[in-house]
XYZ file of C-alpha atoms in Angstrom:
414
model
C -4.280 77.149 57.413
C -3.826 77.066 60.700
C -0.705 77.540 62.950
C 0.719 77.367 66.236
C 0.392 80.803 67.483
C -0.505 82.976 70.329
C -1.664 86.781 70.482
C -2.631 88.348 73.778
C -3.809 92.034 71.590
C -6.558 93.170 72.436
C -9.634 91.727 70.516
C -11.680 94.474 69.414
C -15.193 94.611 66.506
C -13.574 93.685 62.508
C -14.751 95.790 60.121
C -18.115 95.670 59.044
C -18.428 92.207 56.219
C -20.022 91.461 53.453
C -23.231 89.625 53.150
C -23.685 86.888 50.227
C -26.909 89.581 49.176
C -24.486 92.507 49.126
C -22.291 90.785 46.683
C -23.527 92.268 43.104
C -24.645 88.318 41.305
C -25.262 88.291 37.191
C -27.881 87.462 35.831
C -27.838 84.183 35.786
C -27.307 81.502 32.707
C -28.855 77.961 31.938
C -26.055 75.946 31.721
C -22.227 76.603 33.099
C -19.611 76.545 30.388
C -17.095 75.204 32.636
C -15.358 71.838 32.243
C -13.680 70.201 34.558
C -10.755 68.337 33.891
C -9.468 65.098 36.267
C -6.062 65.449 37.964
C -3.836 63.313 35.938
C -0.919 62.448 38.743
C 1.851 60.776 38.016
C 2.655 57.379 37.864
C 3.838 55.622 41.284
C 1.585 58.205 42.790
C -2.079 56.389 44.888
C -3.476 59.470 44.411
C -6.794 59.933 43.548
C -8.838 63.579 44.392
C -8.290 66.966 42.575
C -9.556 68.278 39.386
C -8.851 71.481 37.259
C -11.606 73.729 36.461
C -11.820 75.534 33.096
C -14.376 77.926 31.722
C -16.405 79.512 35.203
C -15.081 83.065 36.107
C -14.877 83.551 39.547
C -15.452 87.175 39.800
C -18.667 86.769 37.866
C -19.667 82.912 38.468
C -23.018 82.265 38.493
C -26.220 79.226 40.142
C -25.384 76.992 37.135
C -21.246 77.794 37.384
C -21.963 77.249 41.666
C -23.907 73.386 40.801
C -20.566 72.713 38.466
C -18.456 73.209 41.285
C -20.730 72.336 44.273
C -20.687 68.789 41.894
C -17.198 68.730 41.575
C -15.575 69.369 45.134
C -17.265 66.875 46.653
C -16.214 63.974 43.689
C -12.702 65.398 43.607
C -12.504 67.136 47.013
C -9.310 69.550 44.965
C -10.802 72.477 42.480
C -7.708 74.582 40.705
C -9.761 77.145 38.296
C -6.842 77.742 35.720
C -7.250 80.819 33.303
C -9.330 82.901 35.481
C -8.686 86.412 33.744
C -8.344 88.556 36.265
C -7.449 87.654 40.338
C -10.132 87.009 42.418
C -11.971 90.252 44.590
C -11.681 89.465 47.936
C -15.479 89.867 47.985
C -15.897 86.976 45.525
C -13.986 84.583 47.140
C -15.833 84.860 50.160
C -19.924 84.516 48.101
C -17.594 81.360 46.521
C -16.742 79.943 49.858
C -19.737 80.923 51.671
C -22.635 79.673 48.713
C -20.987 76.244 50.488
C -22.797 76.470 53.895
C -26.235 78.718 52.911
C -27.469 77.836 56.701
C -24.636 80.204 57.812
C -25.672 83.451 59.037
C -23.091 85.367 60.970
C -20.256 85.139 57.791
C -17.611 85.085 60.601
C -14.306 83.808 60.387
C -13.224 80.556 61.292
C -10.919 81.375 64.355
C -13.508 83.602 65.881
C -12.642 87.347 66.141
C -9.634 89.045 64.807
C -6.904 91.324 67.010
C -6.272 94.544 66.202
C -2.267 94.337 64.535
C -1.696 97.481 63.479
C -3.502 101.044 63.312
C -1.916 104.060 61.268
C -2.703 107.252 59.016
C -6.355 105.958 59.813
C -5.985 102.774 58.970
C -6.520 99.700 61.496
C -4.966 96.062 59.880
C -6.577 92.846 61.841
C -5.134 89.826 62.607
C -1.690 88.317 63.216
C 1.451 88.710 61.648
C 0.813 85.996 59.434
C -2.304 86.239 58.596
C -3.714 89.636 58.534
C -7.855 90.323 57.184
C -8.326 92.241 54.169
C -10.287 94.839 55.473
C -12.661 94.593 52.400
C -13.582 91.699 53.504
C -12.131 90.595 56.979
C -12.713 86.601 55.944
C -10.148 87.453 53.937
C -6.736 86.332 54.868
C -3.116 87.411 53.284
C -1.006 84.452 54.271
C 2.454 82.772 52.528
C 5.922 85.278 53.439
C 7.597 88.491 52.107
C 6.372 91.665 50.737
C 2.514 92.518 49.613
C 1.829 94.389 46.655
C 2.290 97.690 46.534
C -0.931 99.637 47.042
C -2.150 96.028 48.346
C -5.896 97.087 49.065
C -5.034 98.887 53.031
C -1.703 97.617 53.578
C 0.923 100.316 54.467
C 3.837 100.545 51.778
C 6.551 98.153 52.721
C 4.090 96.027 54.920
C 5.480 92.043 55.734
C 3.788 89.035 56.097
C 5.467 86.951 58.286
C 6.164 83.246 56.876
C 6.791 79.880 59.253
C 9.589 78.485 60.226
C 10.403 74.665 61.035
C 13.001 75.950 63.290
C 10.674 78.077 65.479
C 7.901 74.450 66.128
C 9.499 71.643 66.025
C 11.777 68.912 67.938
C 15.627 69.819 66.642
C 17.733 68.803 64.874
C 15.976 71.612 62.450
C 17.859 71.739 59.288
C 20.971 73.362 58.929
C 19.656 77.278 56.739
C 22.560 76.673 54.655
C 21.058 73.418 54.064
C 17.327 75.704 53.703
C 18.858 78.307 51.462
C 19.921 75.510 49.127
C 16.283 74.203 49.245
C 15.781 71.940 52.334
C 12.142 71.855 52.965
C 9.545 70.825 55.863
C 6.017 69.897 55.945
C 5.123 72.080 58.448
C 1.597 71.745 59.970
C -0.553 68.747 58.967
C -3.883 69.677 59.654
C -7.497 70.241 58.199
C -8.411 74.110 58.774
C -10.492 74.225 62.106
C -10.141 76.450 65.551
C -10.427 73.149 67.585
C -12.825 75.320 70.031
C -16.484 76.362 70.139
C -16.286 76.857 66.601
C -17.080 74.399 64.110
C -14.974 74.283 61.288
C -15.416 75.761 57.491
C -16.458 73.156 54.535
C -14.308 74.643 52.340
C -11.331 76.063 51.748
C -10.731 79.281 49.088
C -6.551 79.853 48.289
C -5.659 82.599 45.691
C -2.699 82.906 44.851
C -1.350 86.511 44.144
C 2.993 85.763 44.149
C 4.505 82.760 44.240
C 8.638 82.264 44.969
C 9.919 82.119 41.794
C 13.234 79.615 41.908
C 14.320 75.193 41.479
C 12.259 72.583 43.155
C 12.511 72.100 46.741
C 13.523 68.594 48.921
C 10.650 68.437 51.886
C 12.808 65.849 54.481
C 10.032 63.995 56.236
C 13.033 64.063 59.517
C 11.274 61.007 61.118
C 14.754 58.601 60.512
C 12.962 57.048 57.705
C 15.838 58.633 55.621
C 11.741 60.161 52.906
C 12.384 62.884 50.963
C 10.177 64.021 47.880
C 10.509 67.243 45.565
C 7.481 69.616 45.481
C 7.382 73.764 43.704
C 8.644 75.780 45.986
C 5.520 77.044 48.327
C 3.512 74.474 47.347
C 0.435 72.899 49.638
C 0.319 69.645 50.072
C -2.161 67.560 50.603
C -3.447 64.791 51.171
C -6.986 62.257 51.261
C -8.911 61.235 54.488
C -10.272 58.601 52.372
C -6.835 57.155 51.635
C -5.553 57.711 55.298
C -8.657 55.338 56.301
C -7.992 52.706 53.469
C -4.755 51.878 55.093
C -4.845 50.461 58.055
C -5.596 47.733 58.761
C -8.919 45.500 59.203
C -8.513 45.636 63.363
C -7.638 49.534 63.479
C -9.655 50.513 60.933
C -12.641 49.192 63.262
C -11.699 51.403 65.999
C -10.726 54.579 64.145
C -15.143 53.897 62.063
C -16.469 53.724 65.915
C -13.748 56.513 67.892
C -14.150 60.063 68.329
C -11.680 62.886 69.572
C -11.475 65.556 72.437
C -9.273 68.417 71.217
C -7.502 71.317 74.011
C -9.732 73.906 74.835
C -8.345 77.149 73.027
C -6.298 73.785 71.286
C -3.535 76.853 69.694
C -2.884 78.515 72.545
C -2.358 75.497 74.573
C 0.133 73.778 72.057
C 2.075 77.375 71.052
C 4.526 76.260 73.659
C 4.547 72.552 72.752
C 6.989 71.272 70.197
C 5.698 69.149 67.014
C 7.122 66.082 65.431
C 9.637 66.948 62.602
C 6.891 65.823 60.797
C 4.492 67.980 61.988
C 1.242 65.795 62.732
C 1.633 65.011 66.212
C 3.361 67.132 68.511
C 6.424 66.073 71.121
C 5.222 64.843 74.456
C 7.059 67.205 76.980
C 4.772 68.752 79.352
C 4.804 72.390 77.375
C 1.152 72.645 76.956
C -0.107 75.768 78.470
C -2.039 74.246 81.337
C -5.549 74.850 81.479
C -6.546 76.894 83.649
C -3.535 79.970 82.291
C -5.608 79.574 78.621
C -8.295 82.023 78.220
C -11.347 81.523 80.573
C -12.953 78.382 78.615
C -16.015 75.808 79.208
C -16.401 72.647 78.579
C -19.777 72.863 76.838
C -17.322 75.179 74.341
C -15.207 71.758 74.199
C -15.131 69.954 70.917
C -15.423 66.321 70.573
C -15.954 64.907 66.792
C -15.847 61.563 66.010
C -12.999 60.211 64.313
C -14.256 59.608 60.406
C -16.318 62.213 58.631
C -18.901 61.183 55.635
C -19.193 63.092 52.656
C -22.876 64.087 52.416
C -22.767 63.594 48.959
C -20.495 60.362 47.815
C -21.391 59.278 51.235
C -17.566 58.609 51.121
C -15.914 58.503 54.839
C -13.259 60.360 55.764
C -10.172 60.207 58.313
C -9.631 63.757 59.937
C -8.264 64.378 62.795
C -6.028 67.273 64.081
C -3.132 65.440 66.262
C -1.139 68.387 67.318
C -4.712 69.509 68.581
C -5.670 66.339 70.428
C -6.151 65.732 74.015
C -8.440 62.918 74.722
C -9.777 59.876 72.722
C -12.887 58.078 73.324
C -12.323 54.548 72.235
C -14.827 51.401 70.984
C -14.081 48.696 68.487
C -17.527 48.135 68.275
C -20.858 50.824 67.508
C -22.234 48.831 70.935
C -18.657 48.328 72.374
C -17.095 49.161 75.573
C -15.976 52.823 75.458
C -11.964 53.029 76.862
C -10.963 56.806 77.347
C -7.086 57.498 76.824
C -6.024 60.475 78.983
C -2.513 60.687 79.352
C -1.163 62.733 75.703
C 2.116 60.603 75.075
C -0.766 57.645 74.679
C -2.529 60.379 72.859
C -0.621 61.223 70.553
C 1.363 57.657 70.003
C -2.352 56.509 69.070
C -2.291 59.805 66.313
C 0.787 58.607 65.004
C -0.744 54.948 64.682
C -3.463 55.565 62.218
C -1.630 59.227 60.540
C 2.038 58.385 59.760
C 0.457 55.955 57.041
C -1.011 58.207 54.846
C 1.955 60.355 54.700
C 4.014 59.089 52.688
C 4.973 60.490 48.965
C 3.181 58.309 46.772
C -0.167 59.610 48.855
C 0.523 63.149 48.884
C 0.274 65.533 46.111
C 2.078 69.123 46.916
C 0.476 71.413 44.506
C 2.795 73.722 43.055
C 0.541 77.229 42.664
C 0.549 79.488 39.300
C 0.019 83.486 40.191
C -4.042 84.262 39.655
C -5.715 80.633 39.919
C -7.294 79.944 42.514
C -7.868 76.144 44.120
C -11.086 75.341 46.606
C -10.786 72.112 48.894
C -12.960 70.318 50.745
C -12.154 71.057 54.374
C -13.810 68.315 55.788
C -11.948 65.269 53.710
C -8.579 66.507 53.177
C -5.817 67.438 55.269
C -2.673 69.662 54.231
C 0.700 72.154 54.882
C 2.051 74.328 53.858
C 5.979 73.937 52.680
C 9.021 75.499 53.711
C 11.445 77.350 50.972
C 14.065 79.427 50.412
C 13.739 83.037 51.199
C 15.579 84.049 48.079
C 12.677 82.967 46.256
C 11.145 85.551 46.586
C 7.484 85.968 48.169
C 4.698 84.295 48.373
C 1.162 85.908 48.619
C -1.462 84.205 49.041
C -5.469 85.268 49.930
C -7.045 82.681 51.699
C -10.736 82.441 53.107
C -12.463 80.185 55.027
C -15.224 80.461 57.050
C -17.428 79.247 60.680
C -19.341 75.930 58.908
C -23.400 76.475 60.461
C -23.240 73.026 61.995
C -20.422 70.507 63.664
C -18.733 67.230 61.704
C -21.141 64.247 62.779
C -18.930 61.772 61.433
């Protein structure tokens, strides 16, 4: 998951990365024992994605297992692996994620090299306070909030993951602390994973639940004046389908996004680090607070990402609206394939358009909030879903998740 943070720490070479071929691969089975069970969403929901997987031990998956997993993922877009006999190891989490992109040779983290976070007792930890890397497999990071378990890899005793706080990122009014303590929550940032500059966004994301918060459901508040709310499990990951977002547009707007492109800011997360998000977490408020381009880390125009607004599933052919509203810098709009292209550079106009195309799907009936269970693993198709972390009371305890995403071998091409 991507968060609007920046770091001035010096970037150094990370620890040695295990290649896929260096991970033990068990003897192949002729047929997978995996079972795919589509998630049954409650009545009134318009969510049409997600499946649970039983019978596959991800610490020992075979090529037949992966064939089943790959087919199921492209069809269902989100997979939940249940009844795992042991916690998924970072090495196997990396192997599972990397198998989706055999042409990717570097095995690099999707946001580039991590800075040094701390160094003590001859142990160096890389990453950021809200996503430190696991040295045994540096593409696997710890997300969430709170203290990691005792003797958790190389992390020192009492090491805590810094959690997100909408007060530090969203425009006011913010939810009062006393209400947050009772379970009032926000969507923090609707996005798909990717650096938005130079590095191709991952094909898939993978998340292992190590520790989950314990407490009653929380109430997510839209904060956009509509009064909408949604009850979800604490620490849930909220998801919507880009295909549903495309479907909900009026015919004229749908034709525009089908033929248009979006340009993201150079070093987009540094650029937005001083700006503020709308309360729904889908775009930035236009206040002129972005870091000026000439004050960003060195960048070049040839590494700026310009992507189609609509991406196609290579297996099913399904089309999904995949836009990152907060990192957007310019729009290239066309009403038809051979039509005249209009370039939109005014940031308020850019964000108004993205609000128009993103907000219809961001309604409770279209959102699946996954209730993480400890030792379960979720795998999602990053090029077809948007997701957001959600807040929960600190009294509910830690949320410790292992996430792996790997830079892809290709940029999305529609």
